[in-house]
PDB file of C-alpha atoms and ligand atoms in Angstrom:
ATOM      1  CA  MET J  28       3.076  -3.198 -11.859  1.00  0.00           C
ATOM      2  CA  ARG J  29       1.654  -6.800 -11.143  1.00  0.00           C
ATOM      3  CA  HIS J  30       3.388  -9.565  -9.993  1.00  0.00           C
ATOM      4  CA  LEU J  31       2.683 -12.864  -9.224  1.00  0.00           C
ATOM      5  CA  LEU J  32       5.650 -14.199  -6.733  1.00  0.00           C
ATOM      6  CA  THR J  33       3.277 -15.390  -4.165  1.00  0.00           C
ATOM      7  CA  ILE J  34       0.045 -16.139  -2.638  1.00  0.00           C
ATOM      8  CA  SER J  35       0.339 -13.748   0.868  1.00  0.00           C
ATOM      9  CA  GLY J  36       1.312 -11.477  -1.556  1.00  0.00           C
ATOM     10  CA  VAL J  37      -2.110 -11.750  -3.330  1.00  0.00           C
ATOM     11  CA  THR J  38      -4.887  -9.719  -1.955  1.00  0.00           C
ATOM     12  CA  ASP J  39      -8.108 -11.508  -1.763  1.00  0.00           C
ATOM     13  CA  ASP J  40      -9.809  -9.971  -5.024  1.00  0.00           C
ATOM     14  CA  ASP J  41      -7.052 -10.709  -7.325  1.00  0.00           C
ATOM     15  CA  LEU J  42      -7.325 -13.699  -6.560  1.00  0.00           C
ATOM     16  CA  ALA J  43     -10.935 -14.289  -7.018  1.00  0.00           C
ATOM     17  CA  THR J  44     -10.469 -12.559 -10.429  1.00  0.00           C
ATOM     18  CA  ILE J  45      -7.226 -14.950 -11.501  1.00  0.00           C
ATOM     19  CA  TYR J  46     -10.095 -18.046 -10.433  1.00  0.00           C
ATOM     20  CA  ASP J  47     -12.320 -16.565 -12.570  1.00  0.00           C
ATOM     21  CA  LEU J  48     -10.342 -15.775 -15.588  1.00  0.00           C
ATOM     22  CA  ALA J  49      -8.155 -19.450 -15.135  1.00  0.00           C
ATOM     23  CA  LEU J  50     -11.422 -20.506 -17.032  1.00  0.00           C
ATOM     24  CA  ALA J  51     -13.517 -17.702 -18.951  1.00  0.00           C
ATOM     25  CA  PRO J  52     -13.979 -17.326 -22.518  1.00  0.00           C
ATOM     26  CA  LEU J  53     -10.937 -16.168 -23.604  1.00  0.00           C
ATOM     27  CA  ASP J  54      -8.728 -13.155 -25.775  1.00  0.00           C
ATOM     28  CA  ASP J  55      -6.545 -15.565 -28.199  1.00  0.00           C
ATOM     29  CA  SER J  56      -4.735 -11.395 -29.049  1.00  0.00           C
ATOM     30  CA  LEU J  57      -4.325 -10.774 -25.649  1.00  0.00           C
ATOM     31  CA  LEU J  58      -0.398 -10.984 -25.972  1.00  0.00           C
ATOM     32  CA  ALA J  59      -0.108 -11.019 -29.472  1.00  0.00           C
ATOM     33  CA  GLY J  60       3.447  -9.891 -30.568  1.00  0.00           C
ATOM     34  CA  GLN J  61       4.219 -10.711 -27.178  1.00  0.00           C
ATOM     35  CA  GLY J  62       7.345 -12.465 -25.658  1.00  0.00           C
ATOM     36  CA  VAL J  63       7.579 -14.230 -22.020  1.00  0.00           C
ATOM     37  CA  ALA J  64      10.956 -15.240 -21.352  1.00  0.00           C
ATOM     38  CA  LEU J  65      10.172 -18.283 -19.213  1.00  0.00           C
ATOM     39  CA  VAL J  66      14.379 -18.439 -16.764  1.00  0.00           C
ATOM     40  CA  PHE J  67      14.351 -21.799 -15.634  1.00  0.00           C
ATOM     41  CA  GLU J  68      17.352 -22.681 -13.145  1.00  0.00           C
ATOM     42  CA  LEU J  69      15.952 -25.810 -11.725  1.00  0.00           C
ATOM     43  CA  ALA J  70      14.456 -28.451 -13.179  1.00  0.00           C
ATOM     44  CA  SER J  71      10.987 -28.710 -14.782  1.00  0.00           C
ATOM     45  CA  LEU J  72       8.355 -31.037 -17.216  1.00  0.00           C
ATOM     46  CA  ARG J  73       4.502 -29.265 -16.024  1.00  0.00           C
ATOM     47  CA  THR J  74       5.676 -25.632 -14.549  1.00  0.00           C
ATOM     48  CA  ARG J  75       7.792 -25.054 -18.880  1.00  0.00           C
ATOM     49  CA  ALA J  76       4.739 -26.293 -20.600  1.00  0.00           C
ATOM     50  CA  SER J  77       1.503 -25.706 -18.740  1.00  0.00           C
ATOM     51  CA  SER J  78       3.710 -21.546 -19.285  1.00  0.00           C
ATOM     52  CA  ALA J  79       4.658 -21.834 -22.691  1.00  0.00           C
ATOM     53  CA  THR J  80       1.127 -23.301 -23.701  1.00  0.00           C
ATOM     54  CA  ALA J  81      -0.635 -20.938 -22.057  1.00  0.00           C
ATOM     55  CA  VAL J  82       1.117 -18.353 -23.625  1.00  0.00           C
ATOM     56  CA  HIS J  83       0.645 -19.544 -26.970  1.00  0.00           C
ATOM     57  CA  GLU J  84      -2.973 -19.799 -26.113  1.00  0.00           C
ATOM     58  CA  LEU J  85      -3.517 -16.445 -25.613  1.00  0.00           C
ATOM     59  CA  GLY J  86      -1.011 -15.901 -28.463  1.00  0.00           C
ATOM     60  CA  GLY J  87       2.579 -14.573 -27.372  1.00  0.00           C
ATOM     61  CA  TYR J  88       5.775 -16.502 -27.678  1.00  0.00           C
ATOM     62  CA  ALA J  89       7.258 -18.078 -25.072  1.00  0.00           C
ATOM     63  CA  THR J  90      11.136 -17.952 -25.351  1.00  0.00           C
ATOM     64  CA  PHE J  91      13.359 -20.470 -22.487  1.00  0.00           C
ATOM     65  CA  PHE J  92      16.458 -19.844 -21.192  1.00  0.00           C
ATOM     66  CA  SER J  93      17.745 -22.771 -19.123  1.00  0.00           C
ATOM     67  CA  ASP J  94      20.244 -21.030 -16.668  1.00  0.00           C
ATOM     68  CA  ALA J  95      23.706 -23.156 -18.234  1.00  0.00           C
ATOM     69  CA  GLU J  96      22.703 -20.961 -20.563  1.00  0.00           C
ATOM     70  CA  ILE J  97      22.586 -17.418 -18.649  1.00  0.00           C
ATOM     71  CA  GLY J  98      24.161 -18.089 -15.455  1.00  0.00           C
ATOM     72  CA  LEU J  99      22.493 -16.311 -12.988  1.00  0.00           C
ATOM     73  CA  GLY J 100      24.025 -14.203 -11.065  1.00  0.00           C
ATOM     74  CA  THR J 101      26.976 -15.930 -12.978  1.00  0.00           C
ATOM     75  CA  ARG J 102      28.118 -15.613 -15.785  1.00  0.00           C
ATOM     76  CA  GLU J 103      26.196 -12.104 -15.553  1.00  0.00           C
ATOM     77  CA  SER J 104      24.505 -10.428 -12.930  1.00  0.00           C
ATOM     78  CA  VAL J 105      20.943 -10.608 -12.161  1.00  0.00           C
ATOM     79  CA  ALA J 106      20.391  -6.989 -12.313  1.00  0.00           C
ATOM     80  CA  ASP J 107      21.763  -6.956 -16.048  1.00  0.00           C
ATOM     81  CA  VAL J 108      19.889  -9.865 -16.812  1.00  0.00           C
ATOM     82  CA  ALA J 109      16.766  -8.922 -16.030  1.00  0.00           C
ATOM     83  CA  ARG J 110      17.872  -5.294 -17.604  1.00  0.00           C
ATOM     84  CA  THR J 111      18.258  -7.336 -20.542  1.00  0.00           C
ATOM     85  CA  LEU J 112      15.395  -9.226 -21.226  1.00  0.00           C
ATOM     86  CA  SER J 113      13.614  -5.930 -19.875  1.00  0.00           C
ATOM     87  CA  GLU J 114      14.505  -4.724 -23.059  1.00  0.00           C
ATOM     88  CA  LEU J 115      13.108  -7.113 -25.366  1.00  0.00           C
ATOM     89  CA  PHE J 116      10.222  -9.463 -22.776  1.00  0.00           C
ATOM     90  CA  ALA J 117       6.950  -7.864 -21.573  1.00  0.00           C
ATOM     91  CA  LEU J 118       6.969 -10.821 -19.080  1.00  0.00           C
ATOM     92  CA  CYS J 119       9.329 -12.841 -17.467  1.00  0.00           C
ATOM     93  CA  ALA J 120       8.291 -16.306 -15.578  1.00  0.00           C
ATOM     94  CA  LEU J 121      11.108 -17.931 -13.479  1.00  0.00           C
ATOM     95  CA  ARG J 122      12.055 -20.819 -11.537  1.00  0.00           C
ATOM     96  CA  VAL J 123      15.041 -19.790  -8.597  1.00  0.00           C
ATOM     97  CA  ARG J 124      17.099 -20.865  -6.794  1.00  0.00           C
ATOM     98  CA  LYS J 125      16.765 -17.671  -4.474  1.00  0.00           C
ATOM     99  CA  TYR J 126      13.913 -16.042  -3.765  1.00  0.00           C
ATOM    100  CA  GLU J 127      15.980 -12.884  -3.273  1.00  0.00           C
ATOM    101  CA  VAL J 128      16.154 -12.724  -7.331  1.00  0.00           C
ATOM    102  CA  PHE J 129      12.935 -11.183  -7.766  1.00  0.00           C
ATOM    103  CA  GLU J 130      13.525  -8.238  -5.710  1.00  0.00           C
ATOM    104  CA  ALA J 131      17.228  -7.617  -7.451  1.00  0.00           C
ATOM    105  CA  MET J 132      15.015  -8.220 -10.614  1.00  0.00           C
ATOM    106  CA  ARG J 133      12.423  -5.294  -9.675  1.00  0.00           C
ATOM    107  CA  VAL J 134      14.884  -3.206  -8.896  1.00  0.00           C
ATOM    108  CA  ALA J 135      17.142  -3.497 -11.476  1.00  0.00           C
ATOM    109  CA  THR J 136      14.223  -3.180 -13.655  1.00  0.00           C
ATOM    110  CA  ASP J 137      12.354  -0.333 -12.169  1.00  0.00           C
ATOM    111  CA  ASP J 138       9.653  -2.724 -11.879  1.00  0.00           C
ATOM    112  CA  ARG J 139       9.354  -2.630 -16.109  1.00  0.00           C
ATOM    113  CA  MET J 140       8.581  -6.152 -16.289  1.00  0.00           C
ATOM    114  CA  ALA J 141       5.803  -7.780 -14.899  1.00  0.00           C
ATOM    115  CA  LEU J 142       7.607 -11.064 -12.860  1.00  0.00           C
ATOM    116  CA  ILE J 143       6.059 -14.699 -12.122  1.00  0.00           C
ATOM    117  CA  ASN J 144       7.136 -17.434  -9.350  1.00  0.00           C
ATOM    118  CA  LEU J 145       7.705 -20.489 -10.894  1.00  0.00           C
ATOM    119  CA  LEU J 146       8.632 -22.245  -8.097  1.00  0.00           C
ATOM    120  CA  SER J 147      11.620 -20.972  -5.277  1.00  0.00           C
ATOM    121  CA  PRO J 148      12.449 -22.804  -2.115  1.00  0.00           C
ATOM    122  CA  GLY J 149       9.822 -21.474  -0.261  1.00  0.00           C
ATOM    123  CA  ALA J 150       6.439 -21.241  -2.513  1.00  0.00           C
ATOM    124  CA  HIS J 151       5.231 -22.220  -5.926  1.00  0.00           C
ATOM    125  CA  PRO J 152       1.934 -19.986  -6.293  1.00  0.00           C
ATOM    126  CA  THR J 153       1.488 -20.836  -9.564  1.00  0.00           C
ATOM    127  CA  GLN J 154       0.519 -25.084  -8.801  1.00  0.00           C
ATOM    128  CA  ALA J 155      -1.489 -23.619  -5.158  1.00  0.00           C
ATOM    129  CA  ILE J 156      -3.500 -21.797  -8.187  1.00  0.00           C
ATOM    130  CA  ALA J 157      -4.155 -25.347 -10.046  1.00  0.00           C
ATOM    131  CA  ASP J 158      -4.208 -27.191  -6.958  1.00  0.00           C
ATOM    132  CA  VAL J 159      -7.624 -24.995  -6.030  1.00  0.00           C
ATOM    133  CA  LEU J 160      -8.888 -24.610  -9.296  1.00  0.00           C
ATOM    134  CA  THR J 161      -8.297 -28.756  -9.328  1.00  0.00           C
ATOM    135  CA  LEU J 162     -10.381 -29.191  -6.171  1.00  0.00           C
ATOM    136  CA  ALA J 163     -12.799 -26.731  -6.980  1.00  0.00           C
ATOM    137  CA  GLU J 164     -13.936 -28.256 -10.034  1.00  0.00           C
ATOM    138  CA  HIS J 165     -13.917 -31.566  -8.187  1.00  0.00           C
ATOM    139  CA  PHE J 166     -16.213 -30.540  -4.902  1.00  0.00           C
ATOM    140  CA  GLY J 167     -18.222 -27.639  -6.598  1.00  0.00           C
ATOM    141  CA  ASN J 168     -18.532 -27.550 -10.112  1.00  0.00           C
ATOM    142  CA  GLY J 169     -16.036 -24.980 -10.357  1.00  0.00           C
ATOM    143  CA  ASP J 170     -17.634 -22.632  -7.714  1.00  0.00           C
ATOM    144  CA  VAL J 171     -13.814 -21.980  -5.141  1.00  0.00           C
ATOM    145  CA  SER J 172     -16.621 -21.210  -2.678  1.00  0.00           C
ATOM    146  CA  SER J 173     -17.120 -24.419  -3.160  1.00  0.00           C
ATOM    147  CA  LEU J 174     -14.487 -25.252  -0.771  1.00  0.00           C
ATOM    148  CA  ARG J 175     -14.878 -23.170   2.496  1.00  0.00           C
ATOM    149  CA  GLY J 176     -15.511 -25.721   5.203  1.00  0.00           C
ATOM    150  CA  ARG J 177     -13.720 -28.417   3.189  1.00  0.00           C
ATOM    151  CA  THR J 178     -10.648 -30.247   4.594  1.00  0.00           C
ATOM    152  CA  VAL J 179      -7.658 -31.262   3.230  1.00  0.00           C
ATOM    153  CA  ALA J 180      -4.491 -33.224   4.639  1.00  0.00           C
ATOM    154  CA  TYR J 181      -1.417 -32.645   3.310  1.00  0.00           C
ATOM    155  CA  VAL J 182       1.010 -35.312   4.396  1.00  0.00           C
ATOM    156  CA  GLY J 183       4.504 -35.289   3.880  1.00  0.00           C
ATOM    157  CA  ASP J 184       7.456 -32.945   3.757  1.00  0.00           C
ATOM    158  CA  ALA J 185       6.171 -29.641   4.293  1.00  0.00           C
ATOM    159  CA  THR J 186       7.807 -28.118   1.197  1.00  0.00           C
ATOM    160  CA  ASN J 187       7.233 -25.048  -0.824  1.00  0.00           C
ATOM    161  CA  VAL J 188       3.694 -26.607  -2.592  1.00  0.00           C
ATOM    162  CA  THR J 189       3.005 -27.113   1.146  1.00  0.00           C
ATOM    163  CA  ARG J 190       3.503 -23.458   1.736  1.00  0.00           C
ATOM    164  CA  SER J 191       1.502 -21.754  -1.326  1.00  0.00           C
ATOM    165  CA  LEU J 192      -1.482 -24.178  -1.309  1.00  0.00           C
ATOM    166  CA  ALA J 193      -2.311 -23.928   2.831  1.00  0.00           C
ATOM    167  CA  VAL J 194      -2.120 -20.154   2.343  1.00  0.00           C
ATOM    168  CA  ALA J 195      -4.247 -20.396  -1.236  1.00  0.00           C
ATOM    169  CA  LEU J 196      -6.536 -22.966   0.788  1.00  0.00           C
ATOM    170  CA  ALA J 197      -6.991 -20.988   3.976  1.00  0.00           C
ATOM    171  CA  ARG J 198      -7.518 -17.906   1.695  1.00  0.00           C
ATOM    172  CA  VAL J 199     -10.524 -19.368   0.660  1.00  0.00           C
ATOM    173  CA  GLY J 200     -11.625 -20.856   3.344  1.00  0.00           C
ATOM    174  CA  ALA J 201     -11.137 -24.146   3.254  1.00  0.00           C
ATOM    175  CA  ASN J 202      -8.526 -25.968   6.311  1.00  0.00           C
ATOM    176  CA  VAL J 203      -5.547 -27.797   6.142  1.00  0.00           C
ATOM    177  CA  HIS J 204      -4.355 -30.769   8.290  1.00  0.00           C
ATOM    178  CA  VAL J 205      -0.336 -31.100   7.740  1.00  0.00           C
ATOM    179  CA  GLY J 206       1.041 -34.083   8.583  1.00  0.00           C
ATOM    180  CA  ALA J 207       5.051 -33.912   8.967  1.00  0.00           C
ATOM    181  CA  PRO J 208       7.638 -34.703  11.848  1.00  0.00           C
ATOM    182  CA  THR J 209       9.042 -31.781  13.779  1.00  0.00           C
ATOM    183  CA  ALA J 210      12.068 -31.402  11.597  1.00  0.00           C
ATOM    184  CA  TYR J 211       9.557 -31.115   8.649  1.00  0.00           C
ATOM    185  CA  GLN J 212       7.199 -29.417   9.200  1.00  0.00           C
ATOM    186  CA  LEU J 213       5.542 -25.420   8.225  1.00  0.00           C
ATOM    187  CA  THR J 214       7.371 -22.999  10.144  1.00  0.00           C
ATOM    188  CA  PRO J 215       5.535 -19.978  10.211  1.00  0.00           C
ATOM    189  CA  ASP J 216       8.191 -17.705   7.950  1.00  0.00           C
ATOM    190  CA  GLY J 217       9.205 -17.269   4.339  1.00  0.00           C
ATOM    191  CA  ASP J 218       8.007 -15.105   2.028  1.00  0.00           C
ATOM    192  CA  GLU J 219       4.865 -17.490   1.422  1.00  0.00           C
ATOM    193  CA  ASN J 220       4.115 -17.953   6.099  1.00  0.00           C
ATOM    194  CA  ALA J 221       0.932 -20.898   5.875  1.00  0.00           C
ATOM    195  CA  LEU J 222       0.541 -19.842   9.646  1.00  0.00           C
ATOM    196  CA  ALA J 223      -0.137 -15.934   9.349  1.00  0.00           C
ATOM    197  CA  ASP J 224      -2.766 -14.884  10.330  1.00  0.00           C
ATOM    198  CA  PHE J 225      -5.042 -14.533   6.930  1.00  0.00           C
ATOM    199  CA  GLY J 226      -8.647 -12.880   8.739  1.00  0.00           C
ATOM    200  CA  PRO J 227     -11.706 -13.439   9.757  1.00  0.00           C
ATOM    201  CA  GLY J 228     -13.604 -16.221   6.965  1.00  0.00           C
ATOM    202  CA  SER J 229     -10.130 -17.775   6.594  1.00  0.00           C
ATOM    203  CA  GLY J 230     -10.274 -21.687   7.450  1.00  0.00           C
ATOM    204  CA  ALA J 231      -7.757 -22.930   9.998  1.00  0.00           C
ATOM    205  CA  VAL J 232      -3.920 -24.275   9.178  1.00  0.00           C
ATOM    206  CA  ARG J 233      -3.108 -27.124  12.084  1.00  0.00           C
ATOM    207  CA  LEU J 234      -0.087 -29.379  12.301  1.00  0.00           C
ATOM    208  CA  PHE J 235      -0.258 -32.520  13.016  1.00  0.00           C
ATOM    209  CA  ASP J 236       2.648 -34.961  13.858  1.00  0.00           C
ATOM    210  CA  ASN J 237       1.733 -38.075  12.490  1.00  0.00           C
ATOM    211  CA  ALA J 238      -0.516 -39.288   8.945  1.00  0.00           C
ATOM    212  CA  VAL J 239      -3.206 -40.956  10.717  1.00  0.00           C
ATOM    213  CA  ASP J 240      -4.141 -38.145  12.989  1.00  0.00           C
ATOM    214  CA  ALA J 241      -3.700 -35.492  10.035  1.00  0.00           C
ATOM    215  CA  VAL J 242      -5.675 -37.555   7.360  1.00  0.00           C
ATOM    216  CA  ARG J 243      -8.819 -38.060  10.146  1.00  0.00           C
ATOM    217  CA  GLY J 244     -12.476 -37.020   8.106  1.00  0.00           C
ATOM    218  CA  ALA J 245     -10.175 -35.479   5.479  1.00  0.00           C
ATOM    219  CA  ASP J 246     -12.151 -34.375   1.672  1.00  0.00           C
ATOM    220  CA  ALA J 247      -8.808 -34.864   0.115  1.00  0.00           C
ATOM    221  CA  VAL J 248      -4.943 -36.119   0.821  1.00  0.00           C
ATOM    222  CA  TYR J 249      -2.420 -34.137  -0.921  1.00  0.00           C
ATOM    223  CA  THR J 250       1.500 -35.475  -0.735  1.00  0.00           C
ATOM    224  CA  ASP J 251       4.850 -33.649  -2.598  1.00  0.00           C
ATOM    225  CA  THR J 252       8.413 -35.991  -2.704  1.00  0.00           C
ATOM    226  CA  TRP J 253      10.257 -36.198   0.182  1.00  0.00           C
ATOM    227  CA  ILE J 254      13.642 -34.862  -1.132  1.00  0.00           C
ATOM    228  CA  SER J 255      12.831 -31.506  -3.175  1.00  0.00           C
ATOM    229  CA  MET J 256      14.844 -29.732  -5.154  1.00  0.00           C
ATOM    230  CA  GLY J 257      18.558 -29.538  -3.535  1.00  0.00           C
ATOM    231  CA  ASP J 258      17.449 -31.509  -0.739  1.00  0.00           C
ATOM    232  CA  GLU J 259      19.138 -34.713  -2.769  1.00  0.00           C
ATOM    233  CA  ALA J 260      22.448 -34.775  -0.338  1.00  0.00           C
ATOM    234  CA  GLU J 261      19.897 -35.490   2.566  1.00  0.00           C
ATOM    235  CA  ALA J 262      17.630 -38.811   0.420  1.00  0.00           C
ATOM    236  CA  GLU J 263      18.302 -41.733   2.652  1.00  0.00           C
ATOM    237  CA  GLN J 264      17.993 -39.889   5.807  1.00  0.00           C
ATOM    238  CA  ARG J 265      14.488 -38.027   4.934  1.00  0.00           C
ATOM    239  CA  ARG J 266      13.591 -41.939   2.971  1.00  0.00           C
ATOM    240  CA  ARG J 267      14.066 -42.849   7.009  1.00  0.00           C
ATOM    241  CA  ASP J 268      12.018 -40.040   8.612  1.00  0.00           C
ATOM    242  CA  LEU J 269       8.910 -39.400   6.819  1.00  0.00           C
ATOM    243  CA  ALA J 270       8.477 -43.445   5.764  1.00  0.00           C
ATOM    244  CA  SER J 271       5.050 -43.616   7.838  1.00  0.00           C
ATOM    245  CA  PHE J 272       4.167 -40.869   6.189  1.00  0.00           C
ATOM    246  CA  GLN J 273       3.500 -42.612   3.452  1.00  0.00           C
ATOM    247  CA  VAL J 274      -0.319 -41.813   1.191  1.00  0.00           C
ATOM    248  CA  ASN J 275      -1.533 -45.459   0.743  1.00  0.00           C
ATOM    249  CA  ASP J 276      -5.290 -47.606   1.112  1.00  0.00           C
ATOM    250  CA  GLU J 277      -4.700 -47.667   4.839  1.00  0.00           C
ATOM    251  CA  LEU J 278      -4.023 -44.172   5.540  1.00  0.00           C
ATOM    252  CA  LEU J 279      -6.718 -42.904   3.357  1.00  0.00           C
ATOM    253  CA  GLY J 280      -8.752 -44.925   5.069  1.00  0.00           C
ATOM    254  CA  HIS J 281      -9.332 -43.086   7.746  1.00  0.00           C
ATOM    255  CA  ALA J 282      -9.938 -39.796   6.049  1.00  0.00           C
ATOM    256  CA  ALA J 283     -13.565 -39.235   4.534  1.00  0.00           C
ATOM    257  CA  PRO J 284     -15.091 -42.156   2.885  1.00  0.00           C
ATOM    258  CA  ASN J 285     -14.850 -40.024  -0.940  1.00  0.00           C
ATOM    259  CA  ALA J 286     -11.822 -38.720  -0.101  1.00  0.00           C
ATOM    260  CA  VAL J 287      -9.446 -37.038  -3.270  1.00  0.00           C
ATOM    261  CA  VAL J 288      -5.717 -37.687  -3.428  1.00  0.00           C
ATOM    262  CA  LEU J 289      -3.634 -34.538  -5.382  1.00  0.00           C
ATOM    263  CA  HIS J 290       0.455 -34.635  -6.191  1.00  0.00           C
ATOM    264  CA  CYS J 291       1.990 -31.409  -7.768  1.00  0.00           C
ATOM    265  CA  LEU J 292       3.933 -34.577  -9.417  1.00  0.00           C
ATOM    266  CA  PRO J 293       6.268 -35.260 -10.353  1.00  0.00           C
ATOM    267  CA  ALA J 294       5.845 -38.405  -7.409  1.00  0.00           C
ATOM    268  CA  HIS J 295       8.469 -41.073  -6.317  1.00  0.00           C
ATOM    269  CA  ARG J 296       6.010 -43.932  -6.789  1.00  0.00           C
ATOM    270  CA  GLY J 297       6.192 -46.592  -3.725  1.00  0.00           C
ATOM    271  CA  GLU J 298       7.910 -43.836  -1.330  1.00  0.00           C
ATOM    272  CA  GLU J 299       5.920 -40.798  -0.921  1.00  0.00           C
ATOM    273  CA  VAL J 300       2.329 -42.676  -2.628  1.00  0.00           C
ATOM    274  CA  THR J 301       1.844 -45.437  -3.755  1.00  0.00           C
ATOM    275  CA  ASP J 302       1.240 -46.599  -7.314  1.00  0.00           C
ATOM    276  CA  ASP J 303      -2.732 -48.182  -6.026  1.00  0.00           C
ATOM    277  CA  VAL J 304      -3.336 -44.934  -4.593  1.00  0.00           C
ATOM    278  CA  LEU J 305      -1.946 -42.944  -7.582  1.00  0.00           C
ATOM    279  CA  ASP J 306      -3.019 -44.981 -10.513  1.00  0.00           C
ATOM    280  CA  SER J 307      -6.825 -44.917  -8.677  1.00  0.00           C
ATOM    281  CA  GLU J 308     -10.339 -43.719  -9.415  1.00  0.00           C
ATOM    282  CA  ARG J 309      -9.590 -40.594  -6.560  1.00  0.00           C
ATOM    283  CA  SER J 310      -7.028 -39.814  -8.236  1.00  0.00           C
ATOM    284  CA  LEU J 311      -7.014 -35.629  -9.997  1.00  0.00           C
ATOM    285  CA  ILE J 312      -2.950 -36.115 -11.311  1.00  0.00           C
ATOM    286  CA  TRP J 313      -3.746 -35.285 -14.498  1.00  0.00           C
ATOM    287  CA  ARG J 314      -6.568 -32.476 -13.562  1.00  0.00           C
ATOM    288  CA  GLN J 315      -4.201 -30.820 -11.435  1.00  0.00           C
ATOM    289  CA  VAL J 316      -1.716 -30.723 -14.453  1.00  0.00           C
ATOM    290  CA  GLN J 317      -4.356 -29.728 -16.939  1.00  0.00           C
ATOM    291  CA  HIS J 318      -5.020 -26.735 -14.320  1.00  0.00           C
ATOM    292  CA  ARG J 319      -1.056 -25.848 -14.383  1.00  0.00           C
ATOM    293  CA  ARG J 320      -2.382 -24.329 -18.215  1.00  0.00           C
ATOM    294  CA  SER J 321      -6.033 -22.643 -16.493  1.00  0.00           C
ATOM    295  CA  ALA J 322      -3.298 -21.184 -13.633  1.00  0.00           C
ATOM    296  CA  MET J 323      -1.129 -19.889 -15.803  1.00  0.00           C
ATOM    297  CA  VAL J 324      -3.934 -18.379 -18.163  1.00  0.00           C
ATOM    298  CA  GLY J 325      -5.344 -16.784 -15.558  1.00  0.00           C
ATOM    299  CA  VAL J 326      -2.324 -15.296 -13.831  1.00  0.00           C
ATOM    300  CA  LEU J 327      -1.457 -14.001 -17.466  1.00  0.00           C
ATOM    301  CA  ARG J 328      -4.597 -12.391 -17.865  1.00  0.00           C
ATOM    302  CA  TRP J 329      -4.901 -11.055 -14.599  1.00  0.00           C
ATOM    303  CA  ILE J 330      -1.052  -9.680 -15.073  1.00  0.00           C
ATOM    304  CA  LYS J 331      -2.361  -8.080 -18.372  1.00  0.00           C
ATOM    305  CA  GLU J 332      -4.645  -6.313 -16.400  1.00  0.00           C
ATOM    306  CA  GLU J 333      -7.790  -7.833 -18.779  1.00  0.00           C
ATOM    307  CA  ALA J 334      -9.914  -7.694 -15.646  1.00  0.00           C
TER     308      ALA J 334
HETATM  309  N1   CP Q   5       4.807 -29.876 -10.540  1.00  0.00           N
HETATM  310  C1   CP Q   5       5.550 -28.885 -10.920  1.00  0.00           C
HETATM  311  O1   CP Q   5       5.366 -27.846 -10.673  1.00  0.00           O
HETATM  312  O2   CP Q   5       6.388 -29.913 -12.068  1.00  0.00           O
HETATM  313  P1   CP Q   5       7.438 -29.694 -12.679  1.00  0.00           P
HETATM  314  O3   CP Q   5       8.544 -29.418 -11.768  1.00  0.00           O
HETATM  315  O4   CP Q   5       7.630 -30.471 -13.948  1.00  0.00           O
HETATM  316  O5   CP Q   5       7.198 -28.483 -13.879  1.00  0.00           O
HETATM  317  N1  NVA Q   6       9.126 -29.299  -3.571  1.00  0.00           N
HETATM  318  C1  NVA Q   6       9.503 -29.502  -5.020  1.00  0.00           C
HETATM  319  C2  NVA Q   6       7.848 -29.458  -5.741  1.00  0.00           C
HETATM  320  C3  NVA Q   6       8.600 -29.750  -7.034  1.00  0.00           C
HETATM  321  C4  NVA Q   6       7.147 -29.567  -8.396  1.00  0.00           C
HETATM  322  C5  NVA Q   6      10.750 -29.530  -5.457  1.00  0.00           C
HETATM  323  O1  NVA Q   6      10.706 -27.917  -5.067  1.00  0.00           O
HETATM  324  O2  NVA Q   6      11.752 -30.086  -6.129  1.00  0.00           O
END
């Protein structure tokens, strides 16, 4: 049974297949008559919308479950939720507060139901796949190998998005610079360890403690919110600590002349990124949103073992 839980957990060949299937002509009856359960313990716009759209495009149907309705681990055990869903659905895609939910569901269902991670505290793999597709579209007309040797700078809080992005980019040979204050920097741990050794041919992941050094000469600059879901109590402290990591025109002056800008959204305009930058010609944010759907199509097709 195939699962997409982290970028680290998928082989290079499987990732290449996902990138290909995301954009290749599709069979709109691949999921005919099959349901995909979408379980969200946390808020979402893009991930829910793109998942539902991708399932529909492949001929299936998506059913949404909020945590308020099913109480994952509170109204009912995670194991019983998993067993129930596996009786009725072929696949289950989840946004979770704890990564351990995936392992508990695999054990409870004897691995009978495919699982997709739609964001956990330490990973956002479907976002990273969309971001690779977006950058490959921009730099190589869709050819992922065009990213080899490029430099992508991530600036701000090193989040779940940063982790999956860094792994995905390094694995396709891009160099990743992460600029963050020490307390907000990537750490060599977790299910999506962006500081692991990715082997020959991989790009390097380099850490910087200031934004200017991180973006110097970069082909793309990426940022995410300073206040991720679950960090709300630290909001004021985070705004103070991260203020010098805002992506604005001045900072972009240190990047390559035609550098592009990415953001997974939702954006907090005026905090981690300015309006001017987000709405400029160099911003790829709406292509990223489009590719959330392509990425999900690729993941679903790969899980259904079409390739
Ligand atoms: N980028 C992203 O995952 O957006 P949502 O949280 O709105 O799904
Ligand atoms: N880092 C953010 C990403 C939202 C898509 C969060 O976890 O809230």
